Amino acid sequence: MSKILTLTSGDRRNCQPTKVMRRSCRKSCQYRRGKWGRCNSSTGLIQRQDRLKPNSAKFCAQYRTLTKKCKRSRKRNSCKYKVGEWGPCVPTTQSRTKVMTLVRGNAIRCKPTKEIRRKCVRLDGTDRCFFGQWKDWEGCLNGVQKKHREVLQGGQECQKRAVRTRGC
């Protein structure tokens, strides 16, 4: 393949008015993807070996190896908790507590229980919204499904956050 370039700026006495650029056409190397191997925990890398497809150029390598960082597995190191209900607002501390109990996870890395504590009242003096668990999705009505959760504490603005909708 060749391309002719024409001088558009510069000193015409020192530069050629035209220049021919030649480049040989190379057929691209096409590979059939292999499967990714297991993550090497010591390097944090994962590899895949691809094989050259038939009718590819002769100068291509028969195999190519690709390497990338492993994706972090949430399942292996994660802690899965069952979320409990909010307790009552304690007058002395003006806070509510919710206990989360370990369901699945590494006993060494995961705490058997976690406690979440929230103030009952916001800094501006208004009630904070506290909710119960989400109920199951209702049946499809006019192309929309809804699910609700009980408002344990809070005003009218909390009611809006107690309903979710989705198309069906």
XYZ file of C-alpha atoms in Angstrom:
168
model
C 0.000 0.000 0.000
C 1.348 3.443 -0.811
C 0.300 6.958 0.071
C 1.486 10.240 -1.461
C 1.986 13.127 0.942
C 2.107 16.732 -0.306
C 4.029 19.473 1.495
C 1.584 22.044 2.879
C 3.888 24.120 5.085
C 7.577 24.465 5.696
C 10.627 25.534 3.695
C 10.188 24.366 0.063
C 13.956 24.710 -0.566
C 14.837 22.129 2.143
C 11.771 19.851 1.882
C 10.566 17.676 -0.972
C 7.229 18.871 -2.458
C 5.847 15.293 -2.375
C 6.787 12.156 -0.505
C 5.670 8.584 -1.162
C 4.981 6.434 1.924
C 4.890 2.676 1.407
C 3.711 0.082 3.844
C 3.289 -3.598 3.223
C -0.126 -5.018 3.996
C -0.064 -7.654 6.674
C -2.833 -10.111 7.240
C -3.894 -9.900 10.839
C -3.410 -12.740 13.249
C -6.734 -14.222 14.308
C -6.985 -16.381 17.396
C -9.615 -18.656 18.867
C -10.131 -17.683 22.491
C -9.229 -20.167 25.179
C -10.721 -20.383 28.665
C -9.413 -18.321 31.541
C -7.531 -20.386 34.101
C -7.738 -20.118 37.872
C -6.545 -17.053 39.704
C -2.964 -17.367 40.988
C -3.354 -16.176 44.578
C 0.354 -15.363 44.986
C 0.524 -13.063 41.917
C -3.131 -11.998 41.709
C -3.088 -12.753 37.961
C -5.129 -14.979 35.672
C -4.070 -16.338 32.248
C -5.698 -17.468 29.029
C -4.050 -19.209 26.070
C -5.477 -18.544 22.593
C -4.815 -20.739 19.540
C -4.207 -19.402 16.041
C -7.177 -19.850 13.686
C -6.599 -21.700 10.394
C -5.836 -19.512 7.321
C -4.112 -16.833 9.411
C -0.840 -15.281 8.294
C 2.266 -17.496 8.437
C 4.257 -15.042 10.572
C 1.754 -15.333 13.476
C 2.650 -17.305 16.579
C 0.698 -20.556 16.985
C -0.361 -19.565 20.523
C -0.646 -16.315 22.456
C -0.985 -15.972 26.207
C -3.008 -13.156 27.738
C -2.623 -12.167 31.390
C -4.794 -9.868 33.491
C -5.566 -9.082 37.126
C -8.010 -11.394 38.868
C -11.404 -10.029 39.736
C -11.934 -9.942 43.445
C -14.225 -12.718 44.476
C -16.913 -11.507 46.833
C -17.961 -15.014 47.754
C -14.603 -16.159 49.109
C -13.870 -13.294 51.486
C -17.290 -11.808 52.055
C -19.428 -11.993 55.118
C -23.163 -12.533 54.588
C -25.467 -11.363 57.372
C -29.164 -11.709 58.098
C -30.497 -8.259 58.914
C -32.777 -8.038 61.927
C -35.554 -5.552 62.671
C -35.001 -2.139 64.222
C -35.521 -2.118 67.971
C -37.511 0.596 69.745
C -36.186 4.106 70.208
C -34.386 4.128 73.586
C -35.245 7.391 75.417
C -31.917 7.671 77.272
C -29.732 7.388 74.136
C -32.328 8.594 71.591
C -31.198 5.778 69.276
C -32.441 2.537 67.704
C -30.416 -0.642 67.236
C -30.549 -3.364 64.601
C -28.597 -6.629 64.991
C -27.139 -8.469 62.008
C -26.330 -12.176 62.464
C -23.657 -14.001 60.434
C -25.203 -16.453 57.969
C -22.202 -17.324 55.787
C -18.558 -16.346 55.755
C -15.121 -16.910 57.206
C -15.487 -17.199 60.993
C -12.040 -15.646 61.504
C -12.646 -12.573 59.312
C -16.361 -12.126 60.022
C -17.870 -11.014 63.315
C -20.649 -13.368 64.509
C -22.957 -10.369 65.008
C -22.902 -6.725 63.988
C -24.856 -3.948 65.591
C -26.098 -0.917 63.687
C -27.120 2.075 65.758
C -28.877 5.198 64.455
C -30.132 8.305 66.217
C -33.944 8.534 66.301
C -33.920 12.235 65.444
C -31.948 14.111 62.782
C -29.748 17.090 63.632
C -32.505 19.457 62.458
C -34.918 17.900 65.011
C -37.125 15.969 62.557
C -37.817 12.252 62.929
C -35.481 9.932 61.054
C -37.091 7.288 58.819
C -36.940 3.717 60.095
C -38.351 0.827 58.077
C -39.221 -2.844 58.502
C -38.193 -5.581 56.037
C -39.321 -5.518 52.398
C -42.359 -7.687 51.648
C -42.555 -9.837 48.474
C -43.493 -8.313 45.121
C -47.246 -8.063 44.525
C -48.916 -9.409 41.399
C -48.684 -7.537 38.099
C -51.378 -4.846 37.713
C -51.469 -2.605 34.626
C -47.859 -3.519 33.821
C -46.513 -2.519 37.259
C -45.479 -4.530 40.327
C -45.106 -3.027 43.800
C -43.516 -4.061 47.058
C -43.835 -2.367 50.441
C -42.118 -2.130 53.788
C -43.567 -0.908 57.043
C -42.654 2.580 58.240
C -41.580 2.119 61.871
C -40.861 5.802 62.462
C -41.080 8.921 60.337
C -43.466 11.246 58.648
C -45.090 11.483 55.230
C -41.718 11.802 53.422
C -40.838 8.307 54.691
C -43.975 6.802 53.100
C -42.555 7.526 49.620
C -39.434 5.540 50.422
C -41.475 2.587 51.699
C -42.708 1.561 48.219
C -40.750 0.245 45.216
C -42.150 -0.333 41.736
C -40.954 -2.151 38.634
C -42.343 -2.973 35.218
C -43.700 -6.437 34.545
